[in-house]
XYZ file of C-alpha atoms in Angstrom:
482
model
C 71.966 162.897 74.574
C 75.788 162.747 74.025
C 75.985 162.918 77.785
C 73.787 160.150 77.821
C 75.899 157.874 75.221
C 79.290 158.460 77.251
C 76.649 157.553 80.617
C 75.786 154.673 78.607
C 79.588 153.114 77.392
C 81.177 153.730 81.100
C 78.482 151.447 82.142
C 78.776 148.827 79.688
C 82.694 148.699 80.336
C 81.915 148.805 83.979
C 79.304 145.892 83.635
C 81.606 143.471 81.355
C 84.308 143.644 83.511
C 81.991 142.295 86.783
C 80.311 140.047 84.433
C 83.371 138.584 82.781
C 84.539 137.897 86.355
C 81.247 136.257 87.611
C 81.166 134.116 84.743
C 84.418 133.347 84.926
C 84.046 132.282 88.516
C 80.499 129.669 87.402
C 83.088 127.924 84.558
C 86.007 127.656 87.039
C 83.833 126.350 90.113
C 81.753 123.776 88.063
C 85.232 122.588 85.789
C 86.860 122.664 89.114
C 84.125 120.829 91.195
C 81.421 119.353 88.715
C 78.865 120.154 91.164
C 75.315 121.522 89.672
C 74.754 122.241 93.357
C 77.402 124.872 93.840
C 76.913 126.582 90.915
C 73.145 126.654 91.927
C 74.132 128.027 95.498
C 76.065 130.868 93.745
C 73.459 132.397 91.784
C 70.866 131.989 94.108
C 73.483 133.528 96.694
C 74.054 136.408 93.813
C 70.285 136.951 93.596
C 69.984 137.311 96.781
C 71.990 140.195 97.362
C 70.558 141.692 94.553
C 66.920 141.979 95.978
C 68.570 142.841 99.227
C 70.842 145.452 98.762
C 69.011 146.679 95.357
C 66.289 148.902 97.764
C 69.652 150.439 99.462
C 70.532 151.340 96.010
C 67.670 152.747 94.930
C 67.246 154.910 97.970
C 71.037 156.216 97.184
C 69.980 157.026 93.627
C 67.721 159.296 94.432
C 69.521 160.913 97.598
C 73.118 161.292 95.743
C 73.962 162.558 92.116
C 74.177 159.896 89.384
C 77.704 160.636 88.761
C 78.646 160.215 92.267
C 76.384 156.816 92.531
C 78.754 155.147 89.790
C 81.782 156.342 91.189
C 81.127 154.660 94.579
C 79.800 151.490 92.873
C 83.224 151.646 90.518
C 85.229 152.057 93.894
C 83.335 149.222 95.577
C 83.956 147.065 92.836
C 87.848 147.825 92.571
C 88.362 147.422 96.750
C 86.476 143.778 95.848
C 88.330 142.781 93.472
C 91.687 143.396 95.086
C 90.605 141.573 97.898
C 89.278 138.778 95.994
C 92.955 138.958 94.217
C 94.842 138.899 97.340
C 92.660 136.003 98.144
C 93.382 133.719 95.174
C 97.341 134.214 95.286
C 97.701 133.610 99.741
C 95.589 130.792 99.942
C 96.362 127.069 98.477
C 94.380 125.554 95.902
C 93.834 122.947 97.225
C 92.211 124.914 100.568
C 90.550 127.496 97.723
C 88.484 124.595 95.534
C 86.890 122.433 99.252
C 83.738 123.799 99.312
C 83.996 122.147 103.011
C 86.455 125.214 103.712
C 85.573 129.031 103.829
C 87.786 130.078 102.169
C 86.107 128.613 99.066
C 83.285 130.698 100.488
C 85.140 133.991 101.385
C 86.805 134.190 98.244
C 83.912 133.386 95.576
C 81.395 136.174 98.386
C 84.514 138.790 98.256
C 83.566 138.501 94.354
C 80.364 138.271 94.294
C 80.019 141.899 96.496
C 82.506 143.154 94.048
C 79.759 142.084 91.170
C 76.463 142.828 92.711
C 77.640 146.944 93.726
C 77.401 147.445 89.813
C 73.578 146.886 90.013
C 74.343 150.166 92.012
C 75.126 151.773 88.627
C 72.434 150.357 86.484
C 70.256 152.085 88.908
C 71.564 154.676 87.784
C 72.105 154.270 84.118
C 67.615 153.968 84.540
C 67.478 157.063 85.686
C 69.715 159.281 83.840
C 67.640 157.916 80.721
C 64.412 160.255 82.005
C 66.737 162.823 83.219
C 69.104 162.737 79.457
C 66.600 161.825 76.940
C 63.442 163.303 75.491
C 60.217 161.591 76.780
C 59.349 160.251 72.839
C 62.837 158.604 73.047
C 62.539 156.306 76.078
C 62.051 153.207 74.980
C 64.509 153.552 71.861
C 66.626 154.569 74.679
C 65.934 151.769 76.446
C 66.376 149.745 73.728
C 70.203 151.021 72.931
C 70.929 150.285 76.224
C 69.846 146.384 75.404
C 71.692 146.358 72.445
C 75.274 148.034 74.682
C 74.525 145.262 76.653
C 74.143 142.935 74.686
C 78.086 143.850 73.348
C 78.825 143.518 76.544
C 77.443 140.308 77.007
C 79.160 138.903 74.263
C 82.708 139.786 75.185
C 82.375 138.372 78.536
C 81.038 134.831 77.520
C 83.477 134.829 74.934
C 86.291 136.140 76.691
C 85.400 134.648 80.519
C 85.500 130.995 78.537
C 88.400 131.822 76.954
C 90.568 133.619 79.582
C 89.631 130.494 82.392
C 90.368 127.602 79.933
C 94.160 129.220 78.510
C 94.596 131.350 81.680
C 93.211 130.190 84.274
C 91.485 131.875 87.037
C 94.587 133.689 88.356
C 95.158 135.757 84.905
C 91.298 136.180 84.892
C 90.773 138.180 87.843
C 93.940 140.234 87.389
C 92.875 141.183 83.866
C 89.172 141.796 85.407
C 90.995 143.618 88.234
C 92.382 146.287 86.067
C 89.721 147.120 83.704
C 87.602 148.354 87.109
C 89.223 150.881 86.799
C 88.657 152.013 83.620
C 85.595 153.133 84.200
C 86.183 155.350 86.987
C 89.399 157.582 85.155
C 86.203 158.852 82.047
C 84.279 159.011 85.038
C 86.423 162.183 86.915
C 86.502 163.886 83.483
C 82.698 163.361 82.898
C 79.477 165.745 83.473
C 76.661 164.863 83.929
C 73.622 168.510 84.091
C 71.327 167.454 86.902
C 68.715 169.743 89.099
C 69.682 170.518 92.824
C 68.395 167.189 94.634
C 66.414 168.842 97.780
C 67.004 166.407 100.873
C 64.262 165.057 102.367
C 65.083 164.961 106.829
C 61.834 162.111 106.789
C 63.390 159.712 104.594
C 65.580 156.827 105.947
C 68.473 155.101 104.604
C 66.643 152.497 103.100
C 63.273 154.257 102.036
C 61.144 151.067 101.534
C 58.010 153.016 102.369
C 58.290 156.073 100.698
C 59.641 153.557 97.123
C 56.286 151.735 97.809
C 53.951 154.494 98.083
C 55.212 156.014 94.694
C 54.632 152.504 93.070
C 51.107 152.361 94.455
C 50.272 156.020 93.386
C 49.939 154.427 89.991
C 47.277 152.022 89.334
C 48.609 148.948 88.259
C 51.745 149.450 88.854
C 52.429 147.202 91.475
C 50.817 144.156 89.739
C 53.317 145.093 86.845
C 56.105 143.807 88.942
C 54.342 141.198 90.744
C 54.068 139.864 87.022
C 57.731 140.280 86.778
C 58.366 138.636 89.594
C 56.460 135.536 89.241
C 57.901 135.257 85.870
C 61.544 135.291 87.616
C 60.867 132.549 89.169
C 61.130 130.382 85.724
C 64.245 132.878 84.694
C 66.345 131.411 88.121
C 65.682 127.700 86.749
C 67.335 129.373 83.211
C 70.110 130.873 85.619
C 70.864 128.173 87.268
C 70.316 124.873 84.635
C 71.567 126.881 81.439
C 75.831 126.811 82.381
C 75.989 123.109 83.598
C 73.785 121.711 80.168
C 76.428 124.092 77.814
C 79.220 123.042 79.530
C 77.498 119.076 79.398
C 77.773 119.839 75.876
C 80.604 121.837 74.755
C 83.803 122.784 76.431
C 84.720 125.457 78.659
C 86.406 127.405 75.653
C 84.107 126.262 73.065
C 80.567 126.712 75.611
C 82.314 130.610 75.980
C 82.233 131.088 72.175
C 79.041 129.270 71.426
C 77.239 131.351 74.211
C 79.097 134.663 72.493
C 77.387 134.047 69.400
C 74.054 133.183 70.413
C 73.568 136.152 72.730
C 74.005 138.302 69.716
C 70.487 138.074 69.895
C 70.813 140.696 72.530
C 72.282 143.228 69.879
C 69.374 142.240 67.345
C 66.427 142.497 69.953
C 68.100 146.258 71.429
C 68.823 147.330 67.988
C 65.097 146.201 67.187
C 63.863 147.901 70.368
C 65.784 151.469 69.683
C 64.846 151.923 66.005
C 61.285 151.060 66.327
C 60.316 151.393 70.303
C 57.844 148.973 71.646
C 54.673 149.937 70.090
C 51.635 152.019 71.964
C 51.769 149.505 74.836
C 54.436 148.568 76.128
C 52.691 146.354 78.692
C 51.214 144.244 75.956
C 54.291 143.671 74.515
C 56.240 142.135 77.273
C 53.239 140.117 78.263
C 53.226 138.734 74.415
C 56.503 138.512 74.448
C 56.821 136.433 77.516
C 54.444 134.016 76.753
C 56.434 132.981 73.291
C 59.507 133.166 75.812
C 57.138 130.271 77.721
C 57.273 128.420 74.415
C 61.014 128.802 73.457
C 61.743 127.093 77.048
C 59.506 123.883 76.476
C 61.136 123.101 72.685
C 64.638 124.594 72.826
C 66.339 121.531 74.499
C 63.557 118.668 73.670
C 66.459 117.017 71.737
C 70.286 117.174 72.437
C 70.965 118.688 69.736
C 73.277 121.591 69.705
C 71.911 123.576 66.897
C 68.490 123.258 68.548
C 70.080 124.496 72.188
C 72.442 127.336 70.052
C 69.098 128.549 68.443
C 66.896 128.688 71.617
C 69.330 130.962 73.209
C 69.851 133.163 70.778
C 65.932 133.950 70.336
C 65.955 133.944 74.056
C 68.321 136.963 74.588
C 66.868 138.493 71.436
C 63.627 138.890 73.342
C 64.925 139.468 76.425
C 65.882 143.372 75.573
C 62.320 144.254 74.649
C 61.227 142.507 78.097
C 63.131 144.335 79.929
C 62.828 147.579 78.522
C 58.637 147.169 78.457
C 59.112 147.637 82.242
C 61.499 150.120 82.832
C 60.153 152.439 80.064
C 56.630 152.012 81.516
C 58.575 153.514 85.213
C 60.261 156.276 83.650
C 56.783 157.875 82.543
C 54.598 157.134 85.091
C 56.438 157.655 88.321
C 57.719 161.108 89.294
C 61.732 161.710 88.287
C 62.949 162.716 91.883
C 61.111 158.872 93.046
C 62.170 156.784 90.060
C 65.603 155.609 91.892
C 63.364 154.155 94.540
C 60.678 152.527 92.776
C 63.450 150.955 90.329
C 65.280 149.590 93.492
C 61.873 148.061 95.135
C 60.800 146.727 91.692
C 64.297 144.636 92.019
C 63.975 143.452 95.277
C 60.700 141.956 94.385
C 62.062 140.180 90.877
C 65.239 139.446 92.397
C 64.176 137.515 95.146
C 61.999 135.267 93.579
C 65.179 134.216 90.998
C 67.333 132.380 94.279
C 63.906 130.837 95.497
C 63.780 128.376 91.980
C 67.547 128.374 92.211
C 68.094 127.033 95.555
C 65.552 124.770 95.008
C 66.204 123.564 91.671
C 70.046 123.099 92.026
C 69.311 120.262 94.873
C 66.595 118.647 92.703
C 68.412 118.756 89.615
C 71.760 117.110 91.723
C 69.486 115.167 93.394
C 66.542 113.747 92.203
C 65.851 114.612 88.568
C 68.998 113.894 86.829
C 69.292 110.120 88.168
C 65.815 110.275 87.622
C 66.010 110.215 84.069
C 69.551 108.192 83.290
C 67.847 105.247 84.714
C 64.816 103.289 83.207
C 62.260 104.843 84.161
C 62.498 108.306 83.687
C 63.225 107.596 80.214
C 60.712 105.124 79.800
C 58.157 108.238 80.524
C 59.628 111.141 78.951
C 61.638 109.363 76.120
C 58.870 110.504 73.821
C 58.928 114.203 74.562
C 63.184 114.434 75.154
C 65.132 111.657 73.392
C 68.288 110.489 74.528
C 71.063 111.945 76.079
C 73.092 112.845 79.188
C 71.149 116.162 79.799
C 68.007 114.936 79.780
C 67.232 115.695 83.941
C 67.704 119.602 83.210
C 65.902 119.226 79.742
C 62.887 117.958 81.420
C 63.002 121.237 84.156
C 63.425 123.285 81.398
C 60.206 122.253 79.645
C 57.963 122.471 83.099
C 59.647 126.360 83.777
C 58.275 126.961 80.261
C 55.341 126.263 80.998
C 55.022 127.834 84.170
C 55.656 130.834 82.012
C 53.650 130.858 79.399
C 50.709 130.165 81.968
C 51.603 133.357 83.783
C 52.077 135.536 81.210
C 48.640 134.259 79.407
C 46.956 134.554 82.282
C 47.828 138.263 83.056
C 47.068 139.725 80.007
C 43.094 138.771 81.201
C 43.448 140.659 84.543
C 42.202 144.076 85.378
C 45.586 145.565 86.362
C 47.005 145.261 83.021
C 44.013 147.191 81.921
C 44.485 149.466 84.592
C 47.946 150.191 84.061
C 47.672 150.465 80.222
C 44.834 153.648 80.860
C 47.365 155.223 83.049
C 50.536 154.767 80.557
C 48.542 156.337 77.745
C 47.461 159.229 80.110
C 50.814 159.661 81.726
C 53.131 162.908 80.550
C 56.088 161.739 81.286
C 58.081 161.795 84.336
C 60.689 164.608 83.188
C 63.058 166.561 86.099
C 62.577 169.877 86.895
C 65.636 171.826 86.448
C 66.077 174.827 88.597
C 67.225 178.415 87.732
C 70.795 179.005 86.238
C 71.055 174.914 86.392
C 73.143 173.696 82.948
C 70.297 171.409 81.610
C 67.691 173.566 82.324
C 69.687 176.269 80.359
C 69.812 174.358 77.723
C 66.473 173.500 76.870
C 65.581 177.246 77.757
C 68.224 178.389 74.713
C 66.733 175.783 72.499
C 63.633 176.632 73.149
C 64.395 180.269 72.459
C 66.050 179.180 68.979
C 62.687 176.763 68.358
C 60.385 180.424 68.559
C 62.474 182.168 66.024
C 63.069 179.692 63.546
C 58.840 179.857 63.869
C 58.413 183.380 63.704
C 61.399 183.414 60.230
C 59.260 181.077 59.124
C 55.924 183.179 59.650
C 57.571 186.476 58.345
C 58.238 184.648 54.749
C 55.220 183.269 54.150
C 53.192 185.496 51.836
C 50.936 188.118 53.025
C 47.298 186.375 52.000
C 48.642 183.142 53.657
C 49.811 185.163 57.191
C 46.254 186.677 57.592
C 44.521 183.715 56.935
C 46.572 181.527 59.766
C 45.808 184.490 62.165
C 42.520 184.834 61.281
C 42.201 181.099 62.300
C 44.489 181.232 65.360
C 41.577 184.144 66.346
C 38.686 182.243 65.546
C 39.942 179.076 67.570
C 41.032 181.654 70.743
C 37.079 182.235 70.747
C 34.989 180.590 73.574
C-alpha cells in the first residue's frame, strides 16, 4: 500500500503539471481571441487524440512494466514542453496568436501532445490498484485517486488563472517545463513489485482485438462502456462551454480561483468514496449519480447568478469521483489483470471519441447560432421565462438541453437487460489479482504475510481452554464428513 501511495502522489504531481499548462493555454487562447470556436476546436482535438491514442497506450501498459510506462510518459511530456518553449519564445506573438497561421496550431498541438501522453500514466495507475491493493479495497483506492486528483485539479485551476494573468504565457510554460522533471527523479528511485510479464508474440502493438475480446468475455461490460460513451456526449458540451461561461462572468484571475474553490467538491466526493466505497453494486451507484448530474446540468445556469453557477460546479465535481471510480472498480474486478491495460484503453477510446463530436459540433453552433439567437428578441421572448436575462443565456440554453439528454440516458440504462447482467457478473467475480511468480517480491511478501497469519491463528488456538478447543475440533470434523 505504501508503494501505491508513492505511485499515486507521483502521478498526481505529473497530472498537476500537464493540466496546469493545458488550462493556461485554453485561458490564454480565449482571452486573446475571444473565440468559443477556437477553444472548442482545441478541446475537440484533445479528446480526438485521447481516443486515437488510448488503445495503443493500453497495449503498452500490458506489454511493459508499470514503472517503465510511467517514465516513458514523463519523458515524452518533458520533450514536448521544451519544444513548446522554443516555439513560444522564437515566434512573434503577432504570428503565434493568428488562427489562420500555422504557428498557432503548431504551438498548441505540441503542448497538447505533451498533455495527452499523460493519459498513459493514468492507465498504468488504474492497473496498479489491482496490482498493489486488496480486492475488497479497490473502490476505496479509486476514491483516494479521485481525492488526490481533486487536489491537483484545484491547484491547477487556481494557479493557471493566476499565472496567465500575472506572469503571462511565457512564464507559465517555463514553470510547467521545470515541474515536469520532478516526477522523473522520483520514479527513478521508486520500485514497483510486479510479476514477470509474459509476452504474447501474436499480440500487435495496438491490440484492439485482444481488448475487445476481453471486454466481450464479461457479459454486460460492453454495455457499461457504451453508456459512458453516450454520457460523454453530454459531457462534451460542458467541456466546451464551461470556460467561456465562467470567463464571461469573471476575470481570468478570479475565474481560476472560483474554479479552484468549486473543485474542492472533487476532494469531498473522492474522500467519501475512499471512506465508504461505492456500495454493493457500483453500477447502480454510477447510474443514479449520472441521472442526478443531468438534473444538475439543467438548473445550475437557469439564472446568471455567480453563486448558483459555483455551487453547481461544486456539486458536479463532488459526484464525478464516484462515477469514475465505479467504472474502474468494475473493470478491476471482472477483467484479468494481464488484460486490464487494453480494456481500460479500449474503454477510454470509446468514451473519449464521444466528447469531441459534441465539442466540435457545439462550438460553432453556440457561437454562430444559439448565442446570437438568445441575444435577439425572439430567443429572449421564447426562453426568457426559463433562463431570465443576461449575456450568457445562449450557453445556458445549451446546458439545459445537455442535462436533459444525460438524465434520459441514465434513467433508460437502469431498465436494460445489460444492467442486470453486468450487476450479476460483478457480484459473482472473485477479483482479478495478479499471479506472482516464484521468487517475485510481491509473491514473497504475500507468502510471508500468510505464514504470519497462520502462526497467529495457531497461537490463538493454543491459548484457548481445552474444552473449547475440543468442541471446535469436533465441529470441524463434523463439517468435513460428506
